[in-house]
Coordinates of C-alpha atoms in Angstrom, one line a residue:
M1 CA -190.4 69.3 153.2
P2 CA -193.1 70.0 150.6
Y3 CA -191.3 68.5 147.6
P4 CA -189.9 65.0 147.3
T5 CA -186.1 64.5 147.2
P6 CA -184.8 64.5 143.7
R7 CA -183.5 60.9 144.0
P8 CA -183.4 58.4 146.8
P9 CA -180.3 58.3 149.0
A10 CA -177.5 55.9 147.9
P11 CA -177.6 52.5 149.5
N12 CA -175.1 52.5 152.4
G13 CA -174.1 49.8 154.8
P14 CA -174.6 46.0 154.7
G15 CA -176.8 44.8 151.8
R16 CA -177.0 42.4 148.9
C17 CA -175.7 42.4 145.4
P18 CA -178.6 42.8 142.9
R19 CA -177.0 40.2 140.5
C20 CA -175.7 37.4 142.7
L21 CA -177.6 38.2 145.9
G22 CA -174.4 37.8 147.9
E23 CA -173.6 39.9 151.0
V24 CA -171.8 43.2 150.2
L25 CA -171.0 46.4 152.0
W26 CA -172.5 49.4 150.1
C27 CA -170.1 52.4 150.4
V28 CA -170.2 55.9 148.9
T29 CA -167.1 56.8 146.9
A30 CA -165.1 59.7 148.3
A31 CA -164.5 61.2 144.8
N32 CA -168.0 61.6 143.3
R33 CA -170.4 60.1 145.9
V34 CA -171.8 57.2 143.9
P35 CA -172.7 53.9 145.6
F36 CA -170.1 51.2 145.3
A37 CA -170.2 47.6 146.5
V38 CA -167.3 46.0 148.3
D39 CA -167.0 42.5 149.8
V40 CA -167.9 42.3 153.5
D41 CA -164.7 40.5 154.5
R42 CA -161.4 42.4 154.7
D43 CA -158.9 41.4 152.1
E44 CA -155.2 42.4 152.1
A45 CA -155.1 42.0 148.3
G46 CA -157.9 44.6 147.8
N47 CA -157.5 48.1 146.6
Q48 CA -160.4 49.8 148.3
A49 CA -159.8 51.7 151.6
V50 CA -163.1 51.6 153.5
R51 CA -164.0 53.5 156.6
Q52 CA -167.0 54.6 158.5
D53 CA -167.5 58.3 159.3
V54 CA -169.0 59.8 162.5
T55 CA -172.5 59.8 161.0
G56 CA -172.4 56.1 160.2
R57 CA -171.9 56.4 156.5
W58 CA -169.5 53.9 154.9
L59 CA -167.0 55.7 152.6
T60 CA -164.5 54.2 150.2
R61 CA -161.6 55.4 148.2
Q62 CA -159.2 53.6 145.8
L63 CA -155.6 53.4 146.7
T64 CA -153.6 55.6 144.3
K65 CA -149.9 56.6 143.7
E66 CA -150.5 59.8 145.7
R67 CA -152.2 57.9 148.6
P68 CA -150.9 54.3 148.5
T69 CA -151.4 53.4 152.2
L70 CA -154.2 53.2 154.6
E71 CA -155.0 56.2 156.7
H72 CA -156.4 56.4 160.3
D73 CA -159.2 53.8 160.7
E74 CA -159.4 52.5 157.1
H75 CA -159.4 48.8 156.1
L76 CA -158.7 47.1 152.8
H77 CA -161.6 45.4 151.0
M78 CA -161.9 43.9 147.5
P79 CA -164.4 45.5 145.1
H80 CA -167.4 43.2 144.6
L81 CA -167.3 43.7 140.8
K82 CA -164.1 41.6 140.7
T83 CA -165.5 38.7 142.8
C84 CA -169.1 38.6 141.7
P85 CA -169.9 35.1 140.3
V86 CA -172.6 36.5 138.0
P87 CA -171.2 38.5 135.0
A88 CA -172.7 41.8 134.0
P89 CA -175.3 41.5 131.2
R90 CA -173.9 42.1 127.8
S91 CA -175.5 44.7 125.5
A92 CA -177.0 43.7 122.2
P93 CA -174.6 43.7 119.3
R94 CA -174.9 46.6 116.9
P95 CA -175.8 45.8 113.3
A96 CA -172.7 45.7 111.0
G97 CA -174.2 48.0 108.4
G98 CA -174.4 51.0 110.6
R99 CA -177.2 53.5 110.6
T100 CA -179.9 53.1 108.0
R101 CA -181.7 56.1 106.6
Q102 CA -185.4 56.1 107.3
G103 CA -186.4 59.1 105.2
V104 CA -185.3 62.5 104.2
R105 CA -186.0 65.5 106.4
P106 CA -187.7 68.2 104.3
V107 CA -186.0 71.5 104.0
R108 CA -187.7 74.7 105.1
W109 CA -189.3 75.7 101.8
Q110 CA -190.8 72.2 101.4
R111 CA -192.9 72.4 104.6

């Protein structure tokens, strides 16, 4: 292929959490194909149905009202976001005054 791929493939399979360095299972969501980390151990209290397809990719879907039970070879896992001991970094607070005006943009006849 003469051109590089537009982005690297999503992490898939066993790996580590970038925040706590704990073991996780990287799956691809069934809805929009984004990487999603779940705990390695199966958990009956979890809400993620995880399965491995014939190509070896790990896929996950969230249990919903329309599909509340496991199907075929799926297993329940807990999302790692809920059990990660290291919290997500907080964003910097915004100033209370709002936006400040830096200058006035000249209108067309003033250029």
